[in-house]
Each structure stands twice: as C-alpha cells, then as structure tokens.
C-alpha cells in the first residue's frame, strides 16, 4: 500500500493505493499531513482498507498527481552526501553532514512544470531520497533510534540554481528555494515497506539521456545517522521532509555543464518509490 494526493493544487484528495485500486481517505483525514502521520494515520488507513471500510475514488486516473504530503513545516537538506558527488564538485568529503534549509513552498507535484528562475543560467537537477518524519525526534540517543521516527520515503527532486547558490554570496538557501524547486512523489511509501533505505537505486535522465545512476548505499551519512544528527540541532516534527543528498551526475559536475533550459524534460526514479517527470518552463 502506498499513499498519494490527487487533484488540483490546493485541493488534493488524500488516497491509498492498493492492488490496483485507489481509495479515498477523506473519511479518515482531510489530508496527508503532520497531524495524520503523528496520529499513526498510515497504519489506521491500512487497517481501514483491510476491513473494507474505504471507498474507491471515482475517476482517480484522470486527476493530477500532487505531492504525496501536504506542505511540511520544514525541508531540511543534506549536501555533498555521496562520495562521487563530492568528488565531481571538487569538494572534500565532509566530516559532518552539510545541512541547509529549503523553503517548504517549493514543493510541487511529481509531474508539474518546474520554473527556470528569471536571470538563471545554471539551473541544475538532483534526484534524492526524501525522508518523511512520522513522529517527533529531538535529541535522539543514537542512530539506532532514528528509523523508528520515519513515516516513509519519497522521490524528491532538489532542483538547484548554482549561480544563486554558490556565486552570489551568503548561504545556499537562495539557490535552493526558487518557486517549484522541489517536485515530490508520486507516492509516499511507508517505511515498513522499505526493507533497507541504504539499498535503493536512484536514476535521473534529461531529454532521454541518463545523467545520474547511483545507490543510497554510497551515502557518506546514511539515513539513520542523518535523522539522529539533525535531532541534535533541531526538532524534527511529523510531516517534515529531509532530502538526503544526490549521487554524481549533476550538470555542475559534467564537462560541458549542460544546465537546464526551458523545454528540457527531466525524468527520475528511485527503486520501489516510483517515477516522476517534469518539464522545464521559463518563469
């Protein structure tokens, strides 16, 4: 069973997908958000489906696919978290996770357009494993405790503008927080359905040309460590999203630096989490 949100932006319907059917979750919750996750909503929805209490959603296939979680309280990102990506950017392997924040309003659906910012010449792609927090995590004692606080996993596209990020002074956030810069989904897959978050393949192509092909096994700091580490500096709350870094193959690391332009099509996928596709459009 997986979870999704279908419908027009701002009016998405929470649904559960199971055995080829799409079930309306509105009898249980108004949305897939922090409150739903904190109240053990994923397990309650599974139980309701097993008891036959949910009704199929009519015309589900005709509806837009939105991001699988409603706007989180925060998006926390980990930079340079793959050995090969650090190498291609010329950066040293970090001794501790590189942490930055991304505006939660950047989240859009997995098939929505992505806007190339005005004045941008270096808009770049990054396929990432997204971690959705399910229960409050603060000052965890060790990474061994961390995965119990994860609700599920999603395909996340951490779109970046490299000039804004690296050449305009200040922090990375302004190169990460442009409108539409975090397509998410198509589905939220419960953590219980992912046997090992460190054994997932990630792939991304641009206009049909494969650019990234990696595995979460190559992360410098694995998911459990990242969640534990972040909990030492901030409270992770239900519904928060953690983007855990990208493997090699970004435009910045390629010899010809083929940054994204209007009309380009990016397709990305992660094993067990689904596929997404976005078209670049000039803002």
Short mmCIF file of C-alpha atoms in Angstrom, two decimals:
data_model
loop_
_atom_site.label_atom_id
_atom_site.label_comp_id
_atom_site.label_asym_id
_atom_site.label_seq_id
_atom_site.Cartn_x
_atom_site.Cartn_y
_atom_site.Cartn_z
CA UNK A 1 0.00 0.00 0.00
CA UNK A 2 1.18 3.49 -0.84
CA UNK A 3 -0.21 6.95 -0.18
CA UNK A 4 -0.78 9.83 -2.58
CA UNK A 5 -2.69 13.09 -3.05
CA UNK A 6 -4.73 13.66 -6.21
CA UNK A 7 -6.39 16.75 -7.61
CA UNK A 8 -5.80 20.41 -8.37
CA UNK A 9 -3.16 22.35 -6.41
CA UNK A 10 -4.53 23.29 -3.02
CA UNK A 11 -7.47 20.89 -3.34
CA UNK A 12 -5.73 17.49 -3.35
CA UNK A 13 -7.59 14.42 -2.13
CA UNK A 14 -5.68 12.02 0.15
CA UNK A 15 -5.75 8.47 -1.20
CA UNK A 16 -4.42 5.00 -0.54
CA UNK A 17 -3.31 2.84 -3.47
CA UNK A 18 -3.65 -0.92 -3.08
CA UNK A 19 -3.89 -3.82 -5.53
CA UNK A 20 -4.57 -1.51 -8.47
CA UNK A 21 -7.35 0.40 -6.72
CA UNK A 22 -7.34 3.95 -5.36
CA UNK A 23 -9.24 4.53 -2.11
CA UNK A 24 -10.49 7.86 -0.80
CA UNK A 25 -9.03 8.64 2.65
CA UNK A 26 -11.23 11.65 3.41
CA UNK A 27 -13.35 9.64 5.87
CA UNK A 28 -10.14 9.32 7.92
CA UNK A 29 -8.32 12.59 7.28
CA UNK A 30 -8.57 15.86 5.41
CA UNK A 31 -5.01 15.50 4.15
CA UNK A 32 -1.76 13.57 4.41
CA UNK A 33 -0.04 15.96 6.77
CA UNK A 34 1.84 16.04 10.03
CA UNK A 35 -1.25 15.58 12.18
CA UNK A 36 -2.29 12.50 10.20
CA UNK A 37 1.17 10.96 10.44
CA UNK A 38 1.51 11.76 14.15
CA UNK A 39 -1.79 10.01 14.85
CA UNK A 40 -0.49 6.76 13.28
CA UNK A 41 -2.53 7.58 10.20
CA UNK A 42 -0.70 5.25 7.83
CA UNK A 43 -1.41 2.22 10.00
CA UNK A 44 -5.01 3.29 10.59
CA UNK A 45 -5.57 3.67 6.86
CA UNK A 46 -4.11 0.22 6.19
CA UNK A 47 -6.42 -1.26 8.82
CA UNK A 48 -9.46 0.51 7.39
CA UNK A 49 -8.63 -0.81 3.93
CA UNK A 50 -8.21 -4.33 5.26
CA UNK A 51 -11.66 -4.13 6.87
CA UNK A 52 -13.20 -2.92 3.61
CA UNK A 53 -14.17 0.43 5.08
CA UNK A 54 -12.73 2.63 2.32
CA UNK A 55 -14.48 3.58 -0.90
CA UNK A 56 -12.71 3.69 -4.29
CA UNK A 57 -12.19 7.20 -5.65
CA UNK A 58 -14.04 7.72 -8.92
CA UNK A 59 -12.02 8.87 -11.94
CA UNK A 60 -8.76 8.76 -9.96
CA UNK A 61 -6.73 8.19 -13.13
CA UNK A 62 -7.97 11.48 -14.57
CA UNK A 63 -6.76 13.56 -11.64
CA UNK A 64 -3.46 15.42 -11.35
CA UNK A 65 -0.93 13.75 -9.06
CA UNK A 66 0.09 16.14 -6.31
CA UNK A 67 2.94 15.89 -3.86
CA UNK A 68 2.22 12.92 -1.55
CA UNK A 69 2.44 15.03 1.61
CA UNK A 70 0.92 18.42 2.32
CA UNK A 71 3.35 21.31 2.82
CA UNK A 72 5.73 20.30 5.62
CA UNK A 73 6.79 22.57 8.43
CA UNK A 74 10.32 22.46 7.06
CA UNK A 75 12.53 20.90 4.43
CA UNK A 76 15.99 20.04 5.72
CA UNK A 77 18.61 19.11 3.12
CA UNK A 78 21.95 17.33 3.30
CA UNK A 79 24.62 18.47 0.86
CA UNK A 80 27.59 16.53 -0.51
CA UNK A 81 26.30 13.24 0.94
CA UNK A 82 27.64 10.90 -1.77
CA UNK A 83 31.34 10.25 -2.24
CA UNK A 84 31.12 10.53 -6.03
CA UNK A 85 29.13 13.77 -5.94
CA UNK A 86 31.62 15.39 -3.57
CA UNK A 87 34.42 14.34 -5.93
CA UNK A 88 32.74 15.71 -9.07
CA UNK A 89 32.22 19.10 -7.44
CA UNK A 90 35.81 19.24 -6.19
CA UNK A 91 34.70 19.35 -2.57
CA UNK A 92 36.32 17.50 0.30
CA UNK A 93 34.34 14.68 1.88
CA UNK A 94 32.61 16.42 4.81
CA UNK A 95 33.48 15.37 8.36
CA UNK A 96 29.88 16.10 9.42
CA UNK A 97 26.68 16.40 7.39
CA UNK A 98 26.33 19.64 5.43
CA UNK A 99 22.92 21.00 6.45
CA UNK A 100 20.82 23.66 4.75
CA UNK A 101 17.13 24.54 4.61
CA UNK A 102 14.78 24.80 1.67
CA UNK A 103 11.53 26.79 1.54
CA UNK A 104 8.63 24.32 2.04
CA UNK A 105 6.57 26.22 -0.54
CA UNK A 106 8.91 24.89 -3.25
CA UNK A 107 7.07 21.55 -3.15
CA UNK A 108 5.01 20.73 -6.25
CA UNK A 109 3.66 17.54 -7.76
CA UNK A 110 5.89 14.95 -9.45
CA UNK A 111 4.58 15.77 -12.94
CA UNK A 112 4.19 19.53 -12.53
CA UNK A 113 6.28 22.01 -14.50
CA UNK A 114 9.45 23.41 -12.96
CA UNK A 115 10.12 27.12 -13.46
CA UNK A 116 13.56 28.25 -14.59
CA UNK A 117 14.10 31.39 -12.48
CA UNK A 118 14.42 34.78 -14.16
CA UNK A 119 18.08 35.51 -14.74
CA UNK A 120 19.10 31.89 -14.25
CA UNK A 121 21.80 30.30 -16.40
CA UNK A 122 22.72 27.42 -14.07
CA UNK A 123 19.56 25.56 -13.05
CA UNK A 124 20.59 22.01 -12.14
CA UNK A 125 18.97 18.67 -11.30
CA UNK A 126 19.39 16.41 -8.24
CA UNK A 127 17.50 13.16 -7.63
CA UNK A 128 17.30 12.47 -3.90
CA UNK A 129 15.78 10.06 -1.42
CA UNK A 130 13.27 12.06 0.59
CA UNK A 131 12.60 11.01 4.19
CA UNK A 132 9.26 11.96 5.74
CA UNK A 133 9.24 12.23 9.52
CA UNK A 134 6.38 10.44 11.29
CA UNK A 135 6.95 11.14 14.99
CA UNK A 136 8.76 13.92 16.81
CA UNK A 137 12.52 13.43 17.02
CA UNK A 138 14.60 15.51 19.43
CA UNK A 139 17.99 14.70 20.94
CA UNK A 140 17.92 11.06 19.86
CA UNK A 141 20.45 9.00 21.79
CA UNK A 142 21.88 7.20 18.76
CA UNK A 143 21.24 6.46 15.07
CA UNK A 144 19.73 3.15 16.20
CA UNK A 145 16.65 5.07 17.35
CA UNK A 146 16.26 7.15 14.22
CA UNK A 147 14.38 4.98 11.73
CA UNK A 148 11.54 4.46 14.21
CA UNK A 149 10.74 8.17 13.65
CA UNK A 150 10.46 7.83 9.85
CA UNK A 151 6.96 7.57 8.38
CA UNK A 152 8.07 6.79 4.85
CA UNK A 153 10.13 7.59 1.79
CA UNK A 154 9.53 9.59 -1.40
CA UNK A 155 11.23 10.54 -4.65
CA UNK A 156 12.47 14.10 -4.20
CA UNK A 157 13.93 16.43 -6.86
CA UNK A 158 16.14 19.01 -5.19
CA UNK A 159 16.35 21.46 -8.10
CA UNK A 160 19.20 23.95 -7.64
CA UNK A 161 20.39 27.19 -9.23
CA UNK A 162 24.17 27.00 -8.93
CA UNK A 163 24.97 30.67 -9.52
CA UNK A 164 22.44 31.74 -6.91
CA UNK A 165 23.71 29.01 -4.57
CA UNK A 166 27.47 29.39 -4.90
CA UNK A 167 28.39 32.65 -6.65
CA UNK A 168 26.10 35.26 -5.11
CA UNK A 169 27.38 35.23 -1.52
CA UNK A 170 25.62 34.19 1.66
CA UNK A 171 24.10 30.78 2.27
CA UNK A 172 22.93 28.12 -0.17
CA UNK A 173 19.23 28.67 0.50
CA UNK A 174 18.57 31.20 -2.26
CA UNK A 175 19.81 28.75 -4.87
CA UNK A 176 17.52 26.07 -3.49
CA UNK A 177 14.30 27.90 -2.68
CA UNK A 178 13.10 29.21 -6.04
CA UNK A 179 9.46 28.58 -6.91
CA UNK A 180 8.68 24.92 -7.86
CA UNK A 181 12.22 23.76 -6.91
CA UNK A 182 11.12 20.61 -5.06
CA UNK A 183 8.89 18.27 -7.09
CA UNK A 184 7.92 15.40 -4.80
CA UNK A 185 6.42 11.97 -5.29
CA UNK A 186 4.46 10.35 -6.88
CA UNK A 187 3.79 8.35 -3.69
CA UNK A 188 4.67 8.12 -0.03
CA UNK A 189 5.84 4.56 0.62
CA UNK A 190 5.61 3.56 4.29
CA UNK A 191 8.94 2.89 5.97
CA UNK A 192 7.73 -0.60 6.89
CA UNK A 193 7.60 -1.44 3.17
CA UNK A 194 11.23 -0.45 2.51
CA UNK A 195 13.48 -3.23 3.78
CA UNK A 196 16.66 -1.16 3.65
CA UNK A 197 16.80 2.56 2.80
CA UNK A 198 20.53 2.10 2.12
CA UNK A 199 19.90 -0.27 -0.80
CA UNK A 200 17.87 1.87 -3.20
CA UNK A 201 18.91 2.74 -6.74
CA UNK A 202 18.40 6.34 -7.90
CA UNK A 203 18.30 7.37 -11.56
CA UNK A 204 17.71 10.60 -13.45
CA UNK A 205 17.69 11.44 -17.17
CA UNK A 206 17.41 14.70 -19.09
CA UNK A 207 15.79 14.61 -22.53
CA UNK A 208 16.23 10.83 -22.54
CA UNK A 209 19.95 10.92 -21.68
CA UNK A 210 20.82 9.23 -18.39
CA UNK A 211 22.69 11.63 -16.15
CA UNK A 212 22.55 10.06 -12.68
CA UNK A 213 22.63 6.40 -11.71
CA UNK A 214 23.58 5.72 -8.11
CA UNK A 215 22.61 3.92 -4.94
CA UNK A 216 21.86 5.06 -1.42
CA UNK A 217 24.47 2.52 -0.35
CA UNK A 218 27.04 5.15 -1.38
CA UNK A 219 25.79 7.79 1.05
CA UNK A 220 28.50 9.19 3.30
CA UNK A 221 25.98 9.61 6.11
CA UNK A 222 23.14 7.06 5.96
CA UNK A 223 19.52 7.91 6.67
CA UNK A 224 19.59 6.80 10.31
CA UNK A 225 22.69 8.87 11.01
CA UNK A 226 21.22 11.92 9.28
CA UNK A 227 17.98 11.81 11.29
CA UNK A 228 19.90 11.30 14.55
CA UNK A 229 22.34 14.09 13.69
CA UNK A 230 19.63 16.59 12.79
CA UNK A 231 17.79 15.84 16.05
CA UNK A 232 20.78 17.22 17.96
CA UNK A 233 20.29 20.67 16.39
CA UNK A 234 16.57 20.97 15.69
CA UNK A 235 13.29 19.23 16.46
CA UNK A 236 12.08 17.09 13.58
CA UNK A 237 8.29 17.06 13.59
CA UNK A 238 5.72 14.84 11.86
CA UNK A 239 5.40 15.77 8.21
CA UNK A 240 8.85 17.34 7.93
CA UNK A 241 10.86 16.36 4.85
CA UNK A 242 14.57 15.52 4.84
CA UNK A 243 16.33 15.47 1.46
CA UNK A 244 19.32 13.19 1.88
CA UNK A 245 21.66 14.23 -0.94
CA UNK A 246 22.31 13.31 -4.55
CA UNK A 247 24.76 11.00 -6.35
CA UNK A 248 27.17 12.09 -9.09
CA UNK A 249 25.98 13.25 -12.49
CA UNK A 250 24.67 16.77 -11.90
CA UNK A 251 25.20 19.38 -14.61
CA UNK A 252 27.72 21.26 -12.47
CA UNK A 253 29.94 18.16 -12.43
CA UNK A 254 29.81 17.37 -16.16
CA UNK A 255 32.46 18.66 -18.58
CA UNK A 256 30.03 20.67 -20.71
CA UNK A 257 27.83 21.74 -17.77
CA UNK A 258 24.53 21.21 -19.64
CA UNK A 259 22.33 23.22 -17.30
CA UNK A 260 18.57 23.03 -17.70
CA UNK A 261 16.72 25.23 -20.17
CA UNK A 262 13.04 25.80 -20.93
CA UNK A 263 11.65 22.78 -22.76
CA UNK A 264 14.00 20.25 -21.17
CA UNK A 265 12.34 17.17 -19.68
CA UNK A 266 13.71 15.54 -16.52
CA UNK A 267 12.69 12.01 -15.56
CA UNK A 268 13.69 10.48 -12.25
CA UNK A 269 13.02 7.35 -10.23
CA UNK A 270 14.03 5.50 -7.10
CA UNK A 271 13.65 1.75 -6.64
CA UNK A 272 10.32 0.97 -5.01
CA UNK A 273 9.24 4.60 -4.80
CA UNK A 274 8.04 5.30 -8.34
CA UNK A 275 8.86 7.57 -11.26
CA UNK A 276 8.43 11.31 -11.83
CA UNK A 277 8.68 13.58 -14.86
CA UNK A 278 8.93 17.35 -15.10
CA UNK A 279 9.16 19.82 -17.97
CA UNK A 280 11.22 22.99 -17.53
CA UNK A 281 9.37 26.25 -18.24
CA UNK A 282 10.74 29.79 -18.16
CA UNK A 283 9.45 31.80 -15.19
#
